Amino acid sequence: LFYGGFMSVRTRFAPSPTGHLHVGGARTALYNWLYAQATGGQFILRIEDTDLERSTQEAMEKQLQDLKWLGLNWDEGPRVDGDYGPYQQSLRKEIYQKYAEELLNEGKAYYCFCSDEELQTQRDLAIKEGRNPHYNGKCRSVSREEAKKRIEAGESAVVRFWKKTEKEYVLNDLIRGDVRFGPDMIGDFVILRSNGMPVYNFCCAIDDASMKITHVLRAEEHLNNTLRQMMIYEAFGWELPTFGHVSLILGEDKQKLSKRHGATSCNEYREKGFLASAMINFLALLGWSSPKGDEIMTTQELISQFDLDRFTPSAAVFDEKKLRWVNQNHLRKLSDKEFWAELLPILERENVDAPSSDQWRALAASVLKERVEILSDAIELLRPLSDESFAIDEKGAETLSWDESKPVINKWQEILSAMNAEYLTEQDFLDAQNKVKEECAVKGKFLFMPIRVAVIGKPHGVDLQSLVPLLPRASLIERADKCLQHMGK
Ligand code: GLU
């Protein structure tokens, strides 16, 4: 499409919102967005909400929010607008009706009065006779005038697309190469329902054409829709956009990714403590690869390396372990300030307090960035920080009843008291632990478990090497003291 003298790429994401954005939808949105960014084109968001029962306003808001979280901002769409709006299909009914009228006028569509029962009988007969169960074309012969009269008399009718030729359609797909659709794959299909609501394939083709979309990247499962859309484009004499059908996303069991595999919406990943930049990185690599073979990529790097030659037609497996690894890599790259900005809302949600001094936060960030894969991993590590949370539990009390425990904790406290710094380093902790081991001549669980009880009140849980450097030495001394009191000093 040429306007203003140059060809500008226009991509779109066209969700039918029924809830939060699914990871598959996010990947589709991402590819379209990346291509627009990489080419200096436009990314359009169009809400396909003609199924009014399933697509609620609330669901749309959730999708907008999820796209914003991912940073996939749209150049045209709801809340932004542009020259080709409205960008919500429920607000474009007249447009679809106008185009349906055009097809009716040109004899490329017709009113069909066949009832559901009649259609079923036709289908049964076709199957019995070994034919394809397509609509038999009965109402093709109903003239416009007759149709008008019958509708005015209260009969209900759908509008059907009139398939004029029996030919093979070939789609030159960016990802799949030539995709051939046999001449008999579909028959005359409905474009307007009897209540005047257009069907998805009709709206989609009208919108992609009238919004001047140049590239459509979408999921493989839409391939059969593409055939209908190609027919609609042809009926209007419009030029087809370039299509690329991206591979399916499978769960680790190689079945199509679904709820049964666990979290499937971006929002669930957000709540679990994944970073938007990591989601973007991971999703981009589900079906596309970097020409340089990079795995950890910033969004900027993705934009600069993105091109349409690197898609793979084979299905991609959603590997959550890899996602966690990608996330950890992104966490490590955050500045301390960015890290805390991401972490604080999660700590707040979980009622975990963390000291607010810059010094402590820098220290904690350096420990946490090494230890956590996702932000919520920090919760269990930070929860034992508050002195109020310190309590000796049943297992802790049992540990304290061992003969070895008293000397061990006495020595531990003595070593701590002899130090000066406000906080221990990881090395200080390891040295202290070794000293206790030597001087008390204990090892294994008789060494580690009492010390752990003296830090967190229980003999299992949190890795002390990470936690101890985050606790003020004074607080460690106090906790050890509580244990000694418990044992009767
Ligand atoms: N509204 C369709 C869906 O959510 C998208 C169709 C398309 O991308 O053309 O699956």
Coordinates of C-alpha atoms and ligand atoms in Angstrom, one line a residue:
L1 CA 0.0 0.0 0.0
F2 CA 1.4 3.3 -1.0
Y3 CA 0.5 6.5 0.6
G4 CA 2.6 9.6 1.2
G5 CA 5.0 8.1 -1.4
F6 CA 6.3 5.2 0.7
M7 CA 5.1 1.9 1.8
S8 CA 4.5 1.8 5.5
V9 CA 4.1 -1.4 7.4
R10 CA 0.9 -1.6 9.4
T11 CA 0.4 -4.6 11.6
R12 CA -2.3 -5.4 14.1
F13 CA -3.3 -7.5 17.0
A14 CA -7.0 -8.4 17.0
P15 CA -8.0 -10.1 20.3
S16 CA -11.5 -11.3 21.1
P17 CA -11.2 -10.6 24.8
T18 CA -12.8 -13.0 27.2
G19 CA -10.4 -12.4 30.1
H20 CA -6.8 -11.7 30.7
L21 CA -4.3 -11.9 27.8
H22 CA -3.2 -15.5 27.1
V23 CA 0.5 -16.1 26.6
G24 CA -0.2 -17.2 23.0
G25 CA -2.1 -13.9 22.3
A26 CA 0.7 -12.0 23.9
R27 CA 3.2 -13.7 21.6
T28 CA 1.1 -12.8 18.6
A29 CA 0.8 -9.2 19.7
L30 CA 4.5 -9.1 20.3
Y31 CA 5.5 -10.3 16.8
N32 CA 3.2 -7.8 15.2
W33 CA 4.5 -5.0 17.5
L34 CA 8.1 -6.0 16.9
Y35 CA 7.7 -5.9 13.2
A36 CA 6.1 -2.5 13.3
Q37 CA 8.9 -1.2 15.6
A38 CA 11.6 -2.8 13.4
T39 CA 10.3 -1.2 10.3
G40 CA 9.1 2.2 11.7
G41 CA 5.6 1.1 10.9
Q42 CA 2.3 1.2 12.9
F43 CA 0.9 -1.3 15.3
I44 CA -2.9 -1.3 15.5
L45 CA -5.0 -2.8 18.3
R46 CA -8.4 -3.9 17.2
I47 CA -10.9 -5.4 19.6
E48 CA -12.9 -8.2 18.0
D49 CA -15.9 -8.2 20.3
T50 CA -18.8 -9.2 18.0
D51 CA -19.6 -12.1 20.3
L52 CA -21.2 -9.8 22.9
E53 CA -21.8 -12.5 25.4
R54 CA -18.2 -13.6 25.6
S55 CA -16.4 -10.3 25.0
T56 CA -17.2 -8.0 27.8
Q57 CA -15.9 -4.5 28.4
E58 CA -14.2 -5.7 31.5
A59 CA -12.3 -8.4 29.6
M60 CA -11.2 -5.7 27.1
E61 CA -9.9 -3.5 29.9
K62 CA -7.9 -6.5 31.2
Q63 CA -6.3 -7.0 27.8
L64 CA -5.4 -3.4 27.5
Q65 CA -3.8 -3.5 30.9
D66 CA -1.8 -6.6 30.1
L67 CA -0.6 -5.2 26.8
K68 CA 0.5 -2.0 28.6
W69 CA 2.3 -4.1 31.3
L70 CA 4.2 -5.8 28.6
G71 CA 5.0 -2.4 27.0
L72 CA 3.3 -3.2 23.8
N73 CA 1.8 0.2 23.1
W74 CA -0.4 0.6 20.1
D75 CA -0.3 3.5 17.6
E76 CA -4.0 3.2 16.8
G77 CA -6.7 1.5 18.8
P78 CA -8.9 2.0 21.8
R79 CA -7.9 5.1 23.9
V80 CA -5.5 6.2 21.1
D81 CA -7.7 6.4 18.0
G82 CA -6.5 7.2 14.5
D83 CA -7.8 7.6 11.0
Y84 CA -9.4 4.2 10.6
G85 CA -11.5 3.9 13.8
P86 CA -13.5 2.9 15.6
Y87 CA -11.2 0.1 16.6
Q88 CA -13.8 -2.0 18.4
Q89 CA -15.9 -4.2 16.1
S90 CA -19.0 -3.8 18.1
L91 CA -18.9 -0.1 17.1
R92 CA -18.5 -0.9 13.4
K93 CA -21.7 -2.7 12.7
E94 CA -22.8 -0.2 10.0
I95 CA -19.6 -0.6 8.2
Y96 CA -20.0 -4.4 7.9
Q97 CA -23.6 -4.0 6.9
K98 CA -22.6 -1.5 4.2
Y99 CA -20.1 -4.0 2.7
A100 CA -22.6 -6.9 3.0
E101 CA -25.0 -4.7 1.0
E102 CA -22.4 -4.2 -1.6
L103 CA -21.9 -7.9 -2.0
L104 CA -25.7 -8.5 -2.1
N105 CA -26.0 -5.8 -4.8
E106 CA -23.3 -7.4 -6.9
G107 CA -24.8 -10.9 -6.6
K108 CA -21.8 -12.0 -4.6
A109 CA -23.9 -12.8 -1.5
Y110 CA -27.5 -13.7 -1.0
Y111 CA -30.2 -14.0 1.7
C112 CA -30.6 -17.5 3.0
F113 CA -33.9 -18.6 4.7
C114 CA -33.0 -22.2 5.4
S115 CA -33.8 -23.2 9.0
D116 CA -31.4 -25.0 11.3
E117 CA -33.3 -28.2 10.9
E118 CA -33.3 -27.9 7.1
L119 CA -29.5 -27.3 7.1
Q120 CA -29.1 -30.3 9.3
T121 CA -31.1 -32.5 6.9
Q122 CA -29.1 -31.2 4.0
R123 CA -25.9 -32.0 5.8
D124 CA -27.0 -35.5 6.8
L125 CA -28.0 -36.2 3.2
A126 CA -24.7 -35.0 1.8
I127 CA -22.8 -37.1 4.2
K128 CA -24.9 -40.1 3.3
E129 CA -24.3 -39.6 -0.4
G130 CA -20.6 -39.1 0.3
R131 CA -20.5 -35.4 -0.6
N132 CA -18.9 -32.6 1.4
P133 CA -21.5 -31.3 3.8
H134 CA -21.5 -27.8 2.4
Y135 CA -24.6 -25.6 2.1
N136 CA -26.4 -26.8 -1.1
G137 CA -27.0 -23.4 -2.5
K138 CA -30.8 -23.6 -2.3
C139 CA -31.4 -19.9 -1.6
R140 CA -29.1 -18.7 -4.3
S141 CA -32.2 -18.6 -6.5
V142 CA -34.2 -16.4 -4.1
S143 CA -34.3 -13.0 -5.9
R144 CA -33.6 -9.7 -4.0
E145 CA -37.2 -8.6 -4.3
E146 CA -38.5 -11.9 -3.0
A147 CA -36.0 -11.9 -0.1
K148 CA -37.1 -8.3 0.8
K149 CA -40.7 -9.3 0.9
R150 CA -40.1 -12.4 3.0
I151 CA -38.0 -10.4 5.5
E152 CA -40.6 -7.7 5.7
A153 CA -43.1 -10.4 6.4
G154 CA -41.1 -11.4 9.4
E155 CA -39.0 -14.3 8.2
S156 CA -35.5 -14.4 9.4
A157 CA -32.5 -14.7 7.1
V158 CA -28.8 -14.9 7.2
V159 CA -26.6 -13.4 4.5
R160 CA -24.4 -16.0 2.8
F161 CA -21.3 -15.4 0.7
W162 CA -21.7 -16.8 -2.8
K163 CA -18.7 -18.9 -3.7
K164 CA -18.5 -18.3 -7.5
T165 CA -15.7 -20.6 -8.6
E166 CA -14.5 -24.0 -7.8
K167 CA -10.7 -23.4 -7.7
E168 CA -7.8 -24.1 -5.5
Y169 CA -6.6 -21.1 -3.4
V170 CA -2.9 -20.8 -2.7
L171 CA -1.7 -18.7 0.2
N172 CA 1.9 -17.7 0.1
D173 CA 2.5 -17.8 3.8
L174 CA 5.5 -16.1 5.3
I175 CA 6.2 -18.9 7.7
R176 CA 4.6 -21.9 6.0
G177 CA 5.4 -21.3 2.4
D178 CA 2.6 -22.2 -0.1
V179 CA -0.5 -23.4 1.7
R180 CA -3.0 -25.0 -0.7
F181 CA -6.7 -25.0 -0.1
G182 CA -8.6 -27.5 -2.2
P183 CA -11.5 -26.3 -4.3
D184 CA -14.0 -28.2 -2.2
M185 CA -12.9 -27.2 1.2
I186 CA -15.8 -24.8 2.0
G187 CA -19.1 -23.9 0.5
D188 CA -21.2 -20.7 0.7
F189 CA -20.6 -19.4 4.2
V190 CA -22.6 -17.1 6.4
I191 CA -21.3 -13.5 6.6
L192 CA -24.2 -11.8 8.5
R193 CA -26.3 -13.6 11.1
S194 CA -30.0 -13.3 11.2
N195 CA -29.8 -10.6 13.9
G196 CA -27.6 -8.5 11.6
M197 CA -24.4 -9.3 13.5
P198 CA -21.5 -10.1 11.2
V199 CA -19.3 -13.2 11.7
Y200 CA -15.7 -13.0 12.6
N201 CA -14.3 -13.8 9.1
F202 CA -16.3 -11.1 7.5
C203 CA -15.4 -8.4 10.0
C204 CA -11.8 -9.4 10.1
A205 CA -11.3 -9.1 6.3
I206 CA -13.3 -5.9 6.1
D207 CA -11.2 -4.4 8.9
D208 CA -7.8 -5.6 7.8
A209 CA -8.5 -4.1 4.4
S210 CA -10.1 -0.8 5.5
M211 CA -7.5 -0.3 8.2
K212 CA -4.8 -0.8 5.5
I213 CA -3.1 -3.6 7.3
T214 CA -0.1 -4.8 5.4
H215 CA 1.0 -7.8 7.5
V216 CA -1.0 -10.3 9.5
L217 CA 0.9 -12.5 11.9
R218 CA -1.4 -14.7 13.8
A219 CA -1.7 -18.2 15.2
E220 CA -1.7 -21.3 12.9
E221 CA -5.2 -22.2 14.0
H222 CA -6.5 -19.4 11.9
L223 CA -5.4 -20.9 8.7
N224 CA -8.8 -22.1 7.7
N225 CA -10.3 -18.7 8.4
T226 CA -7.7 -17.3 6.0
L227 CA -9.3 -19.1 3.2
R228 CA -12.6 -17.4 3.8
Q229 CA -10.9 -14.1 4.2
M230 CA -9.1 -14.6 0.9
M231 CA -12.4 -15.2 -0.8
I232 CA -13.8 -12.0 0.7
Y233 CA -10.8 -10.0 -0.4
E234 CA -11.2 -11.4 -3.8
A235 CA -14.9 -10.6 -4.0
F236 CA -14.1 -6.9 -3.3
G237 CA -11.1 -6.9 -5.5
W238 CA -8.8 -5.9 -2.7
E239 CA -5.1 -6.7 -2.4
L240 CA -4.3 -9.4 0.1
P241 CA -2.0 -8.5 3.1
T242 CA 1.0 -10.7 3.7
F243 CA 0.1 -13.5 6.1
G244 CA 2.3 -15.4 8.5
H245 CA 0.8 -18.1 10.6
V246 CA 2.9 -18.7 13.6
S247 CA 3.4 -22.1 15.2
L248 CA 1.3 -23.6 18.0
I249 CA 2.5 -23.3 21.6
L250 CA 2.6 -26.7 23.4
G251 CA 2.9 -27.6 27.0
E252 CA 5.8 -29.7 28.2
D253 CA 3.7 -32.8 27.5
K254 CA 3.6 -31.7 23.9
Q255 CA -0.2 -31.1 24.1
K256 CA -1.6 -27.7 23.1
L257 CA -1.0 -25.3 25.9
S258 CA -4.1 -24.9 28.1
K259 CA -5.2 -24.1 31.6
R260 CA -4.4 -27.7 32.6
H261 CA -0.7 -26.8 32.2
G262 CA -0.9 -24.2 34.9
A263 CA -0.6 -20.4 34.4
T264 CA -1.5 -19.4 30.9
S265 CA -2.3 -15.7 31.2
C266 CA 0.3 -13.0 31.3
N267 CA -1.3 -11.6 34.4
E268 CA -0.7 -14.8 36.3
Y269 CA 3.0 -14.6 35.4
R270 CA 3.0 -10.9 36.4
E271 CA 1.6 -11.8 39.8
K272 CA 4.0 -14.7 40.3
G273 CA 6.8 -12.1 40.0
F274 CA 8.0 -12.4 36.4
L275 CA 9.3 -9.3 34.7
A276 CA 7.6 -7.9 31.6
S277 CA 11.0 -7.7 29.9
A278 CA 11.6 -11.4 30.6
M279 CA 8.2 -12.4 29.3
I280 CA 8.8 -10.5 26.1
N281 CA 12.2 -12.1 25.7
F282 CA 10.9 -15.6 26.3
L283 CA 7.7 -15.2 24.2
A284 CA 9.7 -13.9 21.3
L285 CA 11.8 -17.0 21.2
L286 CA 8.7 -19.3 21.1
G287 CA 8.7 -19.6 17.3
W288 CA 11.3 -17.1 16.3
S289 CA 15.1 -17.0 16.8
S290 CA 17.7 -14.4 16.9
P291 CA 20.0 -14.4 13.8
K292 CA 22.9 -14.1 16.1
G293 CA 21.7 -17.0 18.2
D294 CA 21.1 -14.8 21.3
E295 CA 18.9 -16.1 24.0
I296 CA 18.9 -13.3 26.6
M297 CA 17.7 -10.2 24.8
T298 CA 16.4 -6.8 25.8
T299 CA 13.3 -5.5 24.0
Q300 CA 15.6 -3.1 22.1
E301 CA 17.8 -5.9 20.9
L302 CA 14.7 -7.8 19.8
I303 CA 13.6 -4.8 17.7
S304 CA 17.0 -4.4 16.1
Q305 CA 17.3 -8.1 15.2
F306 CA 13.7 -8.8 14.3
D307 CA 12.9 -9.9 10.8
L308 CA 10.4 -12.1 9.1
D309 CA 12.9 -14.8 8.0
R310 CA 13.5 -16.3 11.4
F311 CA 10.2 -17.9 12.2
T312 CA 9.9 -21.6 12.5
P313 CA 6.9 -23.5 11.3
S314 CA 7.2 -26.2 14.0
A315 CA 5.4 -26.0 17.3
A316 CA 7.2 -24.4 20.2
V317 CA 7.2 -25.8 23.8
F318 CA 6.4 -23.5 26.6
D319 CA 9.2 -24.4 29.1
E320 CA 8.6 -22.7 32.4
K321 CA 12.1 -23.6 33.6
K322 CA 13.5 -21.7 30.7
L323 CA 11.2 -18.8 31.5
R324 CA 12.5 -18.7 35.0
W325 CA 16.1 -18.7 33.8
V326 CA 15.4 -15.9 31.4
N327 CA 13.7 -14.0 34.2
Q328 CA 16.7 -14.4 36.5
N329 CA 19.0 -13.0 33.8
H330 CA 16.7 -10.0 33.4
L331 CA 16.6 -9.5 37.2
R332 CA 20.3 -9.5 37.4
K333 CA 20.5 -6.7 34.8
L334 CA 18.2 -4.4 36.8
S335 CA 19.7 -1.5 38.7
D336 CA 19.0 -1.7 42.5
K337 CA 16.4 1.0 42.1
E338 CA 14.6 -0.8 39.3
F339 CA 14.9 -4.0 41.3
W340 CA 13.2 -2.5 44.3
A341 CA 10.6 -0.8 42.2
E342 CA 9.6 -4.3 40.9
L343 CA 9.9 -6.1 44.2
L344 CA 8.1 -3.7 46.6
P345 CA 4.6 -4.2 45.3
I346 CA 5.0 -7.9 45.7
L347 CA 6.3 -7.6 49.3
E348 CA 3.5 -5.2 50.1
R349 CA 0.9 -7.7 48.8
E350 CA 2.5 -10.4 50.9
N351 CA 2.8 -8.2 54.0
V352 CA 6.6 -8.5 54.2
D353 CA 8.4 -5.6 55.6
A354 CA 11.9 -4.7 54.4
P355 CA 14.2 -2.0 55.8
S356 CA 14.2 1.1 53.7
S357 CA 17.7 2.4 54.0
D358 CA 19.6 2.7 50.7
Q359 CA 22.5 0.8 52.2
W360 CA 20.4 -2.2 53.2
R361 CA 18.5 -2.2 50.0
A362 CA 21.7 -2.3 48.0
L363 CA 23.0 -5.2 50.1
A364 CA 19.7 -7.1 49.8
A365 CA 19.5 -6.4 46.0
S366 CA 22.9 -7.9 45.6
V367 CA 22.1 -11.0 47.6
L368 CA 18.6 -11.4 46.1
K369 CA 19.7 -10.9 42.5
E370 CA 22.0 -13.9 42.9
R371 CA 19.5 -16.1 44.6
V372 CA 16.0 -15.6 43.2
E373 CA 14.7 -16.5 39.7
I374 CA 11.4 -14.7 40.1
L375 CA 10.5 -11.9 42.4
S376 CA 8.2 -13.9 44.6
D377 CA 11.1 -16.2 45.5
A378 CA 12.2 -13.3 47.6
I379 CA 9.2 -13.5 49.9
E380 CA 10.3 -16.6 51.7
L381 CA 13.8 -15.2 52.0
L382 CA 12.7 -11.9 53.4
R383 CA 9.8 -12.9 55.6
P384 CA 12.1 -14.1 58.5
L385 CA 13.7 -10.7 58.5
S386 CA 11.3 -9.1 60.9
D387 CA 12.2 -9.6 64.5
E388 CA 8.5 -10.0 65.4
S389 CA 8.3 -13.1 63.1
F390 CA 11.0 -14.8 65.1
A391 CA 9.4 -17.7 67.1
I392 CA 10.8 -21.0 68.1
D393 CA 8.5 -23.7 66.6
E394 CA 8.1 -27.2 67.8
K395 CA 10.9 -28.7 65.6
G396 CA 13.0 -25.8 66.7
A397 CA 12.4 -26.6 70.4
E398 CA 13.2 -30.2 69.7
T399 CA 16.6 -29.2 68.2
L400 CA 17.3 -27.0 71.2
S401 CA 16.8 -30.0 73.5
W402 CA 19.9 -31.7 72.1
D403 CA 23.0 -31.7 74.3
E404 CA 25.1 -30.2 71.5
S405 CA 22.8 -27.2 70.9
K406 CA 23.6 -25.1 73.9
P407 CA 27.4 -25.0 73.4
V408 CA 26.9 -24.4 69.7
I409 CA 24.5 -21.4 70.2
N410 CA 26.6 -20.0 73.0
K411 CA 29.7 -20.1 70.8
W412 CA 27.7 -18.6 67.9
Q413 CA 26.6 -15.7 70.1
E414 CA 30.0 -15.2 71.5
I415 CA 31.5 -15.0 68.0
L416 CA 28.8 -12.5 66.9
S417 CA 29.4 -10.4 69.9
A418 CA 33.1 -10.1 69.3
M419 CA 32.5 -8.6 65.8
N420 CA 32.1 -4.9 65.0
A421 CA 30.3 -4.5 61.7
E422 CA 26.6 -3.9 61.6
Y423 CA 26.1 -6.7 59.2
L424 CA 28.0 -9.9 58.5
T425 CA 29.2 -10.7 55.0
E426 CA 28.5 -14.1 53.5
Q427 CA 32.1 -15.0 54.2
D428 CA 31.9 -13.7 57.8
F429 CA 29.0 -16.1 58.3
L430 CA 30.8 -19.1 56.8
D431 CA 33.9 -18.3 59.0
A432 CA 31.8 -18.0 62.1
Q433 CA 30.1 -21.3 61.3
N434 CA 33.5 -23.0 60.9
K435 CA 34.8 -21.6 64.1
V436 CA 31.8 -23.0 66.0
K437 CA 32.4 -26.3 64.3
E438 CA 36.0 -26.5 65.4
E439 CA 35.7 -25.1 68.9
C440 CA 32.6 -27.2 69.8
A441 CA 33.8 -30.2 67.8
V442 CA 30.4 -30.8 66.2
K443 CA 29.4 -31.2 62.6
G444 CA 26.6 -32.0 60.3
K445 CA 23.1 -31.4 61.6
F446 CA 24.3 -30.9 65.1
L447 CA 26.1 -27.8 63.8
F448 CA 23.7 -26.5 61.2
M449 CA 20.4 -27.1 62.8
P450 CA 21.0 -25.3 66.1
I451 CA 22.4 -22.3 64.2
R452 CA 19.5 -22.2 61.9
V453 CA 17.1 -22.3 64.9
A454 CA 19.1 -19.4 66.4
V455 CA 18.4 -17.4 63.2
I456 CA 14.9 -18.3 62.1
G457 CA 13.5 -20.3 65.0
K458 CA 13.2 -23.5 63.0
P459 CA 15.7 -26.1 61.9
H460 CA 14.7 -26.1 58.2
G461 CA 13.9 -23.6 55.5
V462 CA 15.7 -20.6 54.1
D463 CA 19.3 -20.8 53.1
L464 CA 21.2 -19.0 55.9
Q465 CA 24.1 -18.0 53.7
S466 CA 21.6 -15.7 51.9
L467 CA 19.7 -14.6 54.9
V468 CA 22.3 -13.9 57.6
P469 CA 24.0 -11.1 55.7
L470 CA 20.6 -9.3 55.6
L471 CA 20.0 -9.4 59.3
P472 CA 21.6 -6.8 61.6
R473 CA 24.2 -8.4 63.8
A474 CA 22.4 -7.1 66.9
S475 CA 19.3 -8.9 65.8
L476 CA 21.2 -12.2 65.3
I477 CA 22.6 -11.8 68.9
E478 CA 19.1 -11.1 70.2
R479 CA 17.7 -14.2 68.5
A480 CA 20.5 -16.4 69.8
D481 CA 19.7 -15.0 73.2
K482 CA 16.1 -16.0 72.9
C483 CA 17.2 -19.5 72.2
L484 CA 19.6 -19.6 75.1
Q485 CA 16.8 -18.3 77.4
H486 CA 14.6 -21.1 76.1
M487 CA 17.2 -23.6 77.0
G488 CA 17.7 -22.0 80.4
K489 CA 20.9 -20.1 80.1
Ligands
GLU1 N1 -10.0 -12.3 17.1 C1 -9.2 -13.4 16.7 C2 -8.8 -14.2 18.0 O1 -8.8 -13.6 19.0 C3 -8.0 -13.0 16.0 C4 -8.1 -13.2 14.6 C5 -6.9 -12.6 13.8 O2 -5.8 -12.4 14.3 O3 -7.2 -12.5 12.7 O4 -8.4 -15.3 17.9

